[in-house]
């Protein structure tokens, strides 16, 4: 029998590894938040109206300096480490993940230009786990709903990404991946050289991503041995995306949803097969 607690804890632990890595990366380059840095609060605060700056943002102004965020990121590391020792279902574990969620929300006010889809997925998972494991209201049914939400959100993200690529002429023509690898930010000279030498490989990879992302939700209803193919594909896809493009946060954020997908698939199998 699959236990809600075990699956939820696995989701949290995988996500925690990714959050710890990304937080350590922020600590390493924390000077980007200095007055002359790329993410200086002097510039970032311009997104908000003067009324917002005077009201709910004012208490955080000192926190959004390089030294203030160093403290916040250091505390976040301690919270994440604590989650490896205290189960999510314990009172201490729930307090730790709640504080972790609060730290992510606060720092997002100063890092929104550097955020991406993995940050949104991580935040969705954290909020879901907080709400579905609230000590006073927690129940097996509520935890089940939380796992379903995480699994469905992951499948929706894949499907939307796949359909968006399908309507893109660059992806359909089979040039998109080569073009991405040719960029300075996400590029790789070796990968670009390979794809230029073998254009058929570029077309294959483009259509492989389009098809697999678009039909990824099938992993929820297929027999497990077939559904596993989608998860193995996703692992390989995110792994090489992290290695080649440096987007390691996507790897951990989406791998964290796979235990929930496993759970939903097995529940569906009980009803369908």
PDB file of C-alpha atoms in Angstrom:
ATOM      1  CA  UNK A   1       0.000   0.000   0.000  1.00  0.00           C
ATOM      2  CA  UNK A   2       1.291   3.471  -0.941  1.00  0.00           C
ATOM      3  CA  UNK A   3       1.436   5.784   2.065  1.00  0.00           C
ATOM      4  CA  UNK A   4       0.574   9.466   1.638  1.00  0.00           C
ATOM      5  CA  UNK A   5       3.190  10.429   4.232  1.00  0.00           C
ATOM      6  CA  UNK A   6       5.995   8.585   2.427  1.00  0.00           C
ATOM      7  CA  UNK A   7       5.157  10.096  -0.966  1.00  0.00           C
ATOM      8  CA  UNK A   8       4.788  13.629   0.418  1.00  0.00           C
ATOM      9  CA  UNK A   9       8.062  13.300   2.301  1.00  0.00           C
ATOM     10  CA  UNK A  10       9.838  12.095  -0.843  1.00  0.00           C
ATOM     11  CA  UNK A  11       8.469  15.052  -2.811  1.00  0.00           C
ATOM     12  CA  UNK A  12       9.754  17.412  -0.134  1.00  0.00           C
ATOM     13  CA  UNK A  13      13.202  15.838   0.142  1.00  0.00           C
ATOM     14  CA  UNK A  14      13.841  15.945  -3.624  1.00  0.00           C
ATOM     15  CA  UNK A  15      12.662  19.548  -3.793  1.00  0.00           C
ATOM     16  CA  UNK A  16      14.787  20.445  -0.755  1.00  0.00           C
ATOM     17  CA  UNK A  17      17.961  19.261  -2.484  1.00  0.00           C
ATOM     18  CA  UNK A  18      17.247  21.572  -5.406  1.00  0.00           C
ATOM     19  CA  UNK A  19      16.370  24.512  -3.162  1.00  0.00           C
ATOM     20  CA  UNK A  20      19.547  24.012  -1.143  1.00  0.00           C
ATOM     21  CA  UNK A  21      21.658  24.056  -4.322  1.00  0.00           C
ATOM     22  CA  UNK A  22      19.957  27.187  -5.694  1.00  0.00           C
ATOM     23  CA  UNK A  23      20.239  28.958  -2.327  1.00  0.00           C
ATOM     24  CA  UNK A  24      23.958  28.174  -2.119  1.00  0.00           C
ATOM     25  CA  UNK A  25      24.306  29.574  -5.642  1.00  0.00           C
ATOM     26  CA  UNK A  26      22.636  32.800  -4.503  1.00  0.00           C
ATOM     27  CA  UNK A  27      25.006  32.987  -1.532  1.00  0.00           C
ATOM     28  CA  UNK A  28      27.989  32.556  -3.836  1.00  0.00           C
ATOM     29  CA  UNK A  29      26.907  35.458  -6.078  1.00  0.00           C
ATOM     30  CA  UNK A  30      25.164  37.569  -3.435  1.00  0.00           C
ATOM     31  CA  UNK A  31      27.016  40.697  -4.617  1.00  0.00           C
ATOM     32  CA  UNK A  32      24.573  40.943  -7.524  1.00  0.00           C
ATOM     33  CA  UNK A  33      22.196  42.413  -4.916  1.00  0.00           C
ATOM     34  CA  UNK A  34      24.633  45.193  -3.943  1.00  0.00           C
ATOM     35  CA  UNK A  35      23.818  48.799  -4.970  1.00  0.00           C
ATOM     36  CA  UNK A  36      25.875  48.408  -8.151  1.00  0.00           C
ATOM     37  CA  UNK A  37      24.812  44.831  -8.781  1.00  0.00           C
ATOM     38  CA  UNK A  38      22.614  43.397 -11.527  1.00  0.00           C
ATOM     39  CA  UNK A  39      19.702  42.822  -9.108  1.00  0.00           C
ATOM     40  CA  UNK A  40      20.205  45.939  -6.993  1.00  0.00           C
ATOM     41  CA  UNK A  41      17.103  46.833  -4.974  1.00  0.00           C
ATOM     42  CA  UNK A  42      17.537  50.434  -6.185  1.00  0.00           C
ATOM     43  CA  UNK A  43      16.427  49.143  -9.583  1.00  0.00           C
ATOM     44  CA  UNK A  44      14.213  46.211  -8.609  1.00  0.00           C
ATOM     45  CA  UNK A  45      11.921  48.373  -6.476  1.00  0.00           C
ATOM     46  CA  UNK A  46      10.954  50.417  -9.531  1.00  0.00           C
ATOM     47  CA  UNK A  47       8.565  47.629 -10.478  1.00  0.00           C
ATOM     48  CA  UNK A  48       6.364  48.662  -7.567  1.00  0.00           C
ATOM     49  CA  UNK A  49       4.335  51.827  -7.180  1.00  0.00           C
ATOM     50  CA  UNK A  50       5.408  54.469  -4.676  1.00  0.00           C
ATOM     51  CA  UNK A  51       2.427  53.482  -2.546  1.00  0.00           C
ATOM     52  CA  UNK A  52       3.603  49.860  -2.452  1.00  0.00           C
ATOM     53  CA  UNK A  53       7.137  50.964  -1.595  1.00  0.00           C
ATOM     54  CA  UNK A  54       5.874  53.059   1.304  1.00  0.00           C
ATOM     55  CA  UNK A  55       3.479  50.418   2.632  1.00  0.00           C
ATOM     56  CA  UNK A  56       4.135  46.678   2.596  1.00  0.00           C
ATOM     57  CA  UNK A  57       7.638  46.822   1.038  1.00  0.00           C
ATOM     58  CA  UNK A  58       9.191  49.347   3.417  1.00  0.00           C
ATOM     59  CA  UNK A  59       9.936  46.807   6.224  1.00  0.00           C
ATOM     60  CA  UNK A  60      11.966  44.735   3.744  1.00  0.00           C
ATOM     61  CA  UNK A  61      14.174  47.498   2.315  1.00  0.00           C
ATOM     62  CA  UNK A  62      17.172  46.679   4.532  1.00  0.00           C
ATOM     63  CA  UNK A  63      16.617  42.973   3.991  1.00  0.00           C
ATOM     64  CA  UNK A  64      16.964  43.375   0.226  1.00  0.00           C
ATOM     65  CA  UNK A  65      20.581  44.528   0.489  1.00  0.00           C
ATOM     66  CA  UNK A  66      23.421  42.101  -0.172  1.00  0.00           C
ATOM     67  CA  UNK A  67      24.061  41.684   3.562  1.00  0.00           C
ATOM     68  CA  UNK A  68      20.357  41.291   4.377  1.00  0.00           C
ATOM     69  CA  UNK A  69      19.821  38.646   1.718  1.00  0.00           C
ATOM     70  CA  UNK A  70      22.962  36.841   2.880  1.00  0.00           C
ATOM     71  CA  UNK A  71      21.274  36.418   6.257  1.00  0.00           C
ATOM     72  CA  UNK A  72      17.995  35.335   4.644  1.00  0.00           C
ATOM     73  CA  UNK A  73      19.684  32.770   2.382  1.00  0.00           C
ATOM     74  CA  UNK A  74      21.758  31.442   5.285  1.00  0.00           C
ATOM     75  CA  UNK A  75      18.619  30.959   7.383  1.00  0.00           C
ATOM     76  CA  UNK A  76      16.956  29.235   4.422  1.00  0.00           C
ATOM     77  CA  UNK A  77      19.848  26.759   4.228  1.00  0.00           C
ATOM     78  CA  UNK A  78      19.364  25.921   7.903  1.00  0.00           C
ATOM     79  CA  UNK A  79      15.612  25.449   7.380  1.00  0.00           C
ATOM     80  CA  UNK A  80      16.221  23.108   4.460  1.00  0.00           C
ATOM     81  CA  UNK A  81      18.771  21.074   6.392  1.00  0.00           C
ATOM     82  CA  UNK A  82      16.280  20.830   9.250  1.00  0.00           C
ATOM     83  CA  UNK A  83      13.703  19.318   6.904  1.00  0.00           C
ATOM     84  CA  UNK A  84      16.020  16.351   6.335  1.00  0.00           C
ATOM     85  CA  UNK A  85      15.717  15.488  10.034  1.00  0.00           C
ATOM     86  CA  UNK A  86      12.116  16.385  10.899  1.00  0.00           C
ATOM     87  CA  UNK A  87       9.247  14.693   8.990  1.00  0.00           C
ATOM     88  CA  UNK A  88       6.804  16.934   7.180  1.00  0.00           C
ATOM     89  CA  UNK A  89       3.942  15.527   9.257  1.00  0.00           C
ATOM     90  CA  UNK A  90       5.582  16.555  12.541  1.00  0.00           C
ATOM     91  CA  UNK A  91       4.826  19.948  14.093  1.00  0.00           C
ATOM     92  CA  UNK A  92       8.463  21.011  13.793  1.00  0.00           C
ATOM     93  CA  UNK A  93       8.626  19.840  10.176  1.00  0.00           C
ATOM     94  CA  UNK A  94       5.505  21.819   9.305  1.00  0.00           C
ATOM     95  CA  UNK A  95       6.897  24.961  10.957  1.00  0.00           C
ATOM     96  CA  UNK A  96      10.178  24.557   9.064  1.00  0.00           C
ATOM     97  CA  UNK A  97       8.498  24.207   5.672  1.00  0.00           C
ATOM     98  CA  UNK A  98       6.199  27.148   6.466  1.00  0.00           C
ATOM     99  CA  UNK A  99       9.208  29.342   7.268  1.00  0.00           C
ATOM    100  CA  UNK A 100      10.897  28.063   4.122  1.00  0.00           C
ATOM    101  CA  UNK A 101       7.864  29.076   2.075  1.00  0.00           C
ATOM    102  CA  UNK A 102       7.860  32.503   3.701  1.00  0.00           C
ATOM    103  CA  UNK A 103      11.536  32.997   2.869  1.00  0.00           C
ATOM    104  CA  UNK A 104      10.898  32.070  -0.770  1.00  0.00           C
ATOM    105  CA  UNK A 105       8.003  34.526  -1.016  1.00  0.00           C
ATOM    106  CA  UNK A 106      10.019  37.347   0.562  1.00  0.00           C
ATOM    107  CA  UNK A 107      13.123  36.822  -1.578  1.00  0.00           C
ATOM    108  CA  UNK A 108      10.992  36.575  -4.729  1.00  0.00           C
ATOM    109  CA  UNK A 109      10.242  40.293  -4.329  1.00  0.00           C
ATOM    110  CA  UNK A 110      13.909  40.994  -5.020  1.00  0.00           C
ATOM    111  CA  UNK A 111      14.714  38.149  -7.435  1.00  0.00           C
ATOM    112  CA  UNK A 112      11.742  38.142  -9.800  1.00  0.00           C
ATOM    113  CA  UNK A 113      13.901  39.084 -12.817  1.00  0.00           C
ATOM    114  CA  UNK A 114      16.083  36.044 -12.204  1.00  0.00           C
ATOM    115  CA  UNK A 115      13.208  33.620 -11.620  1.00  0.00           C
ATOM    116  CA  UNK A 116      11.832  31.043 -14.039  1.00  0.00           C
ATOM    117  CA  UNK A 117       9.274  28.246 -14.295  1.00  0.00           C
ATOM    118  CA  UNK A 118      11.164  26.077 -11.834  1.00  0.00           C
ATOM    119  CA  UNK A 119      10.742  28.734  -9.136  1.00  0.00           C
ATOM    120  CA  UNK A 120       7.003  28.790  -9.778  1.00  0.00           C
ATOM    121  CA  UNK A 121       6.803  25.005  -9.621  1.00  0.00           C
ATOM    122  CA  UNK A 122       8.832  24.924  -6.400  1.00  0.00           C
ATOM    123  CA  UNK A 123       6.579  27.529  -4.809  1.00  0.00           C
ATOM    124  CA  UNK A 124       3.442  25.639  -5.850  1.00  0.00           C
ATOM    125  CA  UNK A 125       4.782  22.434  -4.315  1.00  0.00           C
ATOM    126  CA  UNK A 126       5.797  24.164  -1.073  1.00  0.00           C
ATOM    127  CA  UNK A 127       2.430  25.906  -0.669  1.00  0.00           C
ATOM    128  CA  UNK A 128       0.565  22.668  -1.441  1.00  0.00           C
ATOM    129  CA  UNK A 129       2.563  20.708   1.139  1.00  0.00           C
ATOM    130  CA  UNK A 130       2.034  23.436   3.738  1.00  0.00           C
ATOM    131  CA  UNK A 131      -1.728  23.569   3.214  1.00  0.00           C
ATOM    132  CA  UNK A 132      -2.248  19.799   3.011  1.00  0.00           C
ATOM    133  CA  UNK A 133      -0.161  19.013   6.090  1.00  0.00           C
ATOM    134  CA  UNK A 134      -1.464  21.681   8.457  1.00  0.00           C
ATOM    135  CA  UNK A 135      -1.340  19.907  11.850  1.00  0.00           C
ATOM    136  CA  UNK A 136      -4.865  20.919  12.869  1.00  0.00           C
ATOM    137  CA  UNK A 137      -6.579  20.029   9.576  1.00  0.00           C
ATOM    138  CA  UNK A 138      -4.306  17.380   8.057  1.00  0.00           C
ATOM    139  CA  UNK A 139      -5.961  14.152   6.953  1.00  0.00           C
ATOM    140  CA  UNK A 140      -5.186  11.375   4.505  1.00  0.00           C
ATOM    141  CA  UNK A 141      -7.803  12.760   2.108  1.00  0.00           C
ATOM    142  CA  UNK A 142      -6.279  16.240   2.178  1.00  0.00           C
ATOM    143  CA  UNK A 143      -2.785  14.845   1.562  1.00  0.00           C
ATOM    144  CA  UNK A 144      -4.173  12.796  -1.312  1.00  0.00           C
ATOM    145  CA  UNK A 145      -5.656  15.945  -2.872  1.00  0.00           C
ATOM    146  CA  UNK A 146      -2.286  17.657  -2.501  1.00  0.00           C
ATOM    147  CA  UNK A 147      -0.468  14.871  -4.334  1.00  0.00           C
ATOM    148  CA  UNK A 148      -3.076  14.914  -7.102  1.00  0.00           C
ATOM    149  CA  UNK A 149      -2.640  18.674  -7.479  1.00  0.00           C
ATOM    150  CA  UNK A 150       1.163  18.387  -7.744  1.00  0.00           C
ATOM    151  CA  UNK A 151       0.928  15.579 -10.316  1.00  0.00           C
ATOM    152  CA  UNK A 152      -1.686  17.385 -12.411  1.00  0.00           C
ATOM    153  CA  UNK A 153       0.267  20.644 -12.260  1.00  0.00           C
ATOM    154  CA  UNK A 154       3.394  18.891 -13.558  1.00  0.00           C
ATOM    155  CA  UNK A 155       1.481  17.250 -16.410  1.00  0.00           C
ATOM    156  CA  UNK A 156      -0.181  20.565 -17.283  1.00  0.00           C
ATOM    157  CA  UNK A 157       3.205  22.287 -17.404  1.00  0.00           C
ATOM    158  CA  UNK A 158       4.601  19.680 -19.778  1.00  0.00           C
ATOM    159  CA  UNK A 159       1.526  19.698 -22.020  1.00  0.00           C
ATOM    160  CA  UNK A 160       1.363  23.495 -22.268  1.00  0.00           C
ATOM    161  CA  UNK A 161       5.091  23.640 -23.072  1.00  0.00           C
ATOM    162  CA  UNK A 162       4.677  20.956 -25.734  1.00  0.00           C
ATOM    163  CA  UNK A 163       1.696  22.639 -27.399  1.00  0.00           C
ATOM    164  CA  UNK A 164       3.494  26.003 -27.348  1.00  0.00           C
ATOM    165  CA  UNK A 165       6.420  24.380 -29.160  1.00  0.00           C
ATOM    166  CA  UNK A 166       4.049  22.715 -31.628  1.00  0.00           C
ATOM    167  CA  UNK A 167       2.723  26.085 -32.810  1.00  0.00           C
ATOM    168  CA  UNK A 168       6.264  27.454 -33.133  1.00  0.00           C
ATOM    169  CA  UNK A 169       7.663  27.386 -36.663  1.00  0.00           C
ATOM    170  CA  UNK A 170      11.223  27.109 -35.335  1.00  0.00           C
ATOM    171  CA  UNK A 171      10.401  23.973 -33.349  1.00  0.00           C
ATOM    172  CA  UNK A 172       8.409  22.373 -36.176  1.00  0.00           C
ATOM    173  CA  UNK A 173      11.192  23.033 -38.677  1.00  0.00           C
ATOM    174  CA  UNK A 174      13.694  21.433 -36.331  1.00  0.00           C
ATOM    175  CA  UNK A 175      16.028  24.392 -35.721  1.00  0.00           C
ATOM    176  CA  UNK A 176      14.972  25.548 -32.247  1.00  0.00           C
ATOM    177  CA  UNK A 177      17.318  23.445 -30.122  1.00  0.00           C
ATOM    178  CA  UNK A 178      20.340  24.384 -32.251  1.00  0.00           C
ATOM    179  CA  UNK A 179      19.342  28.047 -31.999  1.00  0.00           C
ATOM    180  CA  UNK A 180      19.073  27.831 -28.205  1.00  0.00           C
ATOM    181  CA  UNK A 181      22.439  26.081 -27.903  1.00  0.00           C
ATOM    182  CA  UNK A 182      23.935  28.858 -30.053  1.00  0.00           C
ATOM    183  CA  UNK A 183      23.102  31.548 -27.489  1.00  0.00           C
ATOM    184  CA  UNK A 184      25.655  32.880 -25.022  1.00  0.00           C
ATOM    185  CA  UNK A 185      23.465  32.392 -21.952  1.00  0.00           C
ATOM    186  CA  UNK A 186      22.236  28.845 -22.562  1.00  0.00           C
ATOM    187  CA  UNK A 187      24.649  27.783 -25.272  1.00  0.00           C
ATOM    188  CA  UNK A 188      27.162  25.006 -25.760  1.00  0.00           C
ATOM    189  CA  UNK A 189      29.764  25.115 -28.509  1.00  0.00           C
ATOM    190  CA  UNK A 190      30.094  21.334 -28.581  1.00  0.00           C
ATOM    191  CA  UNK A 191      26.337  20.758 -28.750  1.00  0.00           C
ATOM    192  CA  UNK A 192      25.914  23.470 -31.405  1.00  0.00           C
ATOM    193  CA  UNK A 193      28.732  22.016 -33.486  1.00  0.00           C
ATOM    194  CA  UNK A 194      27.194  18.549 -33.291  1.00  0.00           C
ATOM    195  CA  UNK A 195      23.734  19.752 -34.334  1.00  0.00           C
ATOM    196  CA  UNK A 196      25.138  21.788 -37.220  1.00  0.00           C
ATOM    197  CA  UNK A 197      27.002  18.722 -38.446  1.00  0.00           C
ATOM    198  CA  UNK A 198      23.955  16.466 -38.045  1.00  0.00           C
ATOM    199  CA  UNK A 199      20.777  18.503 -38.784  1.00  0.00           C
ATOM    200  CA  UNK A 200      18.673  15.326 -38.690  1.00  0.00           C
ATOM    201  CA  UNK A 201      19.575  14.969 -35.012  1.00  0.00           C
ATOM    202  CA  UNK A 202      18.297  18.502 -34.394  1.00  0.00           C
ATOM    203  CA  UNK A 203      14.969  17.707 -36.068  1.00  0.00           C
ATOM    204  CA  UNK A 204      14.683  14.465 -34.118  1.00  0.00           C
ATOM    205  CA  UNK A 205      15.339  16.197 -30.785  1.00  0.00           C
ATOM    206  CA  UNK A 206      12.895  19.013 -31.522  1.00  0.00           C
ATOM    207  CA  UNK A 207      10.056  16.659 -32.419  1.00  0.00           C
ATOM    208  CA  UNK A 208      10.964  14.316 -29.579  1.00  0.00           C
ATOM    209  CA  UNK A 209      10.469  17.150 -27.091  1.00  0.00           C
ATOM    210  CA  UNK A 210       7.275  18.388 -28.782  1.00  0.00           C
ATOM    211  CA  UNK A 211       5.628  14.958 -28.803  1.00  0.00           C
ATOM    212  CA  UNK A 212       6.721  13.780 -25.368  1.00  0.00           C
ATOM    213  CA  UNK A 213       5.757  17.034 -23.638  1.00  0.00           C
ATOM    214  CA  UNK A 214       2.396  17.236 -25.411  1.00  0.00           C
ATOM    215  CA  UNK A 215       1.325  13.689 -24.494  1.00  0.00           C
ATOM    216  CA  UNK A 216       3.043  13.583 -21.092  1.00  0.00           C
ATOM    217  CA  UNK A 217      -0.313  13.549 -19.186  1.00  0.00           C
ATOM    218  CA  UNK A 218      -0.873  10.010 -20.524  1.00  0.00           C
ATOM    219  CA  UNK A 219       1.560   8.835 -17.842  1.00  0.00           C
ATOM    220  CA  UNK A 220      -1.260   9.246 -15.315  1.00  0.00           C
ATOM    221  CA  UNK A 221      -3.525   6.636 -16.914  1.00  0.00           C
ATOM    222  CA  UNK A 222      -1.180   4.216 -18.698  1.00  0.00           C
ATOM    223  CA  UNK A 223      -0.092   0.956 -17.017  1.00  0.00           C
ATOM    224  CA  UNK A 224       2.950   1.682 -14.852  1.00  0.00           C
ATOM    225  CA  UNK A 225       5.491  -0.052 -17.139  1.00  0.00           C
ATOM    226  CA  UNK A 226       4.465   2.326 -19.966  1.00  0.00           C
ATOM    227  CA  UNK A 227       4.076   5.377 -17.734  1.00  0.00           C
ATOM    228  CA  UNK A 228       7.626   4.786 -16.520  1.00  0.00           C
ATOM    229  CA  UNK A 229       8.866   5.544 -20.045  1.00  0.00           C
ATOM    230  CA  UNK A 230       7.620   9.138 -19.672  1.00  0.00           C
ATOM    231  CA  UNK A 231       9.359   9.572 -16.321  1.00  0.00           C
ATOM    232  CA  UNK A 232      12.626   8.146 -17.659  1.00  0.00           C
ATOM    233  CA  UNK A 233      12.333  10.490 -20.637  1.00  0.00           C
ATOM    234  CA  UNK A 234      11.680  13.422 -18.294  1.00  0.00           C
ATOM    235  CA  UNK A 235      14.693  12.513 -16.162  1.00  0.00           C
ATOM    236  CA  UNK A 236      16.982  12.367 -19.209  1.00  0.00           C
ATOM    237  CA  UNK A 237      15.500  15.555 -20.673  1.00  0.00           C
ATOM    238  CA  UNK A 238      15.961  17.603 -17.490  1.00  0.00           C
ATOM    239  CA  UNK A 239      19.367  16.060 -16.749  1.00  0.00           C
ATOM    240  CA  UNK A 240      20.845  17.079 -20.091  1.00  0.00           C
ATOM    241  CA  UNK A 241      19.098  20.457 -19.894  1.00  0.00           C
ATOM    242  CA  UNK A 242      20.877  21.003 -16.583  1.00  0.00           C
ATOM    243  CA  UNK A 243      24.246  19.827 -17.903  1.00  0.00           C
ATOM    244  CA  UNK A 244      24.180  21.665 -21.236  1.00  0.00           C
ATOM    245  CA  UNK A 245      22.129  24.772 -20.441  1.00  0.00           C
ATOM    246  CA  UNK A 246      22.874  25.109 -16.728  1.00  0.00           C
ATOM    247  CA  UNK A 247      19.186  24.978 -15.762  1.00  0.00           C
ATOM    248  CA  UNK A 248      19.666  22.604 -12.838  1.00  0.00           C
ATOM    249  CA  UNK A 249      16.765  24.106 -10.878  1.00  0.00           C
ATOM    250  CA  UNK A 250      14.300  22.632 -13.399  1.00  0.00           C
ATOM    251  CA  UNK A 251      15.734  19.175 -12.807  1.00  0.00           C
ATOM    252  CA  UNK A 252      15.021  19.176  -9.067  1.00  0.00           C
ATOM    253  CA  UNK A 253      11.686  21.036  -9.272  1.00  0.00           C
ATOM    254  CA  UNK A 254      10.204  18.593 -11.779  1.00  0.00           C
ATOM    255  CA  UNK A 255      11.825  15.472 -10.303  1.00  0.00           C
ATOM    256  CA  UNK A 256      10.047  16.421  -7.067  1.00  0.00           C
ATOM    257  CA  UNK A 257       6.708  15.996  -8.832  1.00  0.00           C
ATOM    258  CA  UNK A 258       7.465  12.471 -10.057  1.00  0.00           C
ATOM    259  CA  UNK A 259       6.640  10.693  -6.768  1.00  0.00           C
ATOM    260  CA  UNK A 260       3.203  12.382  -6.924  1.00  0.00           C
ATOM    261  CA  UNK A 261       2.811  11.218 -10.543  1.00  0.00           C
ATOM    262  CA  UNK A 262       3.739   7.695  -9.413  1.00  0.00           C
ATOM    263  CA  UNK A 263       1.088   7.908  -6.694  1.00  0.00           C
ATOM    264  CA  UNK A 264      -1.672   9.124  -9.038  1.00  0.00           C
ATOM    265  CA  UNK A 265      -0.757   6.537 -11.672  1.00  0.00           C
ATOM    266  CA  UNK A 266      -1.118   3.724  -9.160  1.00  0.00           C
ATOM    267  CA  UNK A 267      -4.422   5.088  -7.924  1.00  0.00           C
ATOM    268  CA  UNK A 268      -5.704   5.268 -11.492  1.00  0.00           C
ATOM    269  CA  UNK A 269      -4.480   1.724 -12.144  1.00  0.00           C
ATOM    270  CA  UNK A 270      -6.601   0.406  -9.282  1.00  0.00           C
ATOM    271  CA  UNK A 271      -9.689   1.837 -11.012  1.00  0.00           C
ATOM    272  CA  UNK A 272      -8.809   1.189 -14.674  1.00  0.00           C
ATOM    273  CA  UNK A 273      -7.000  -2.128 -14.708  1.00  0.00           C
TER     274      UNK A 273
END
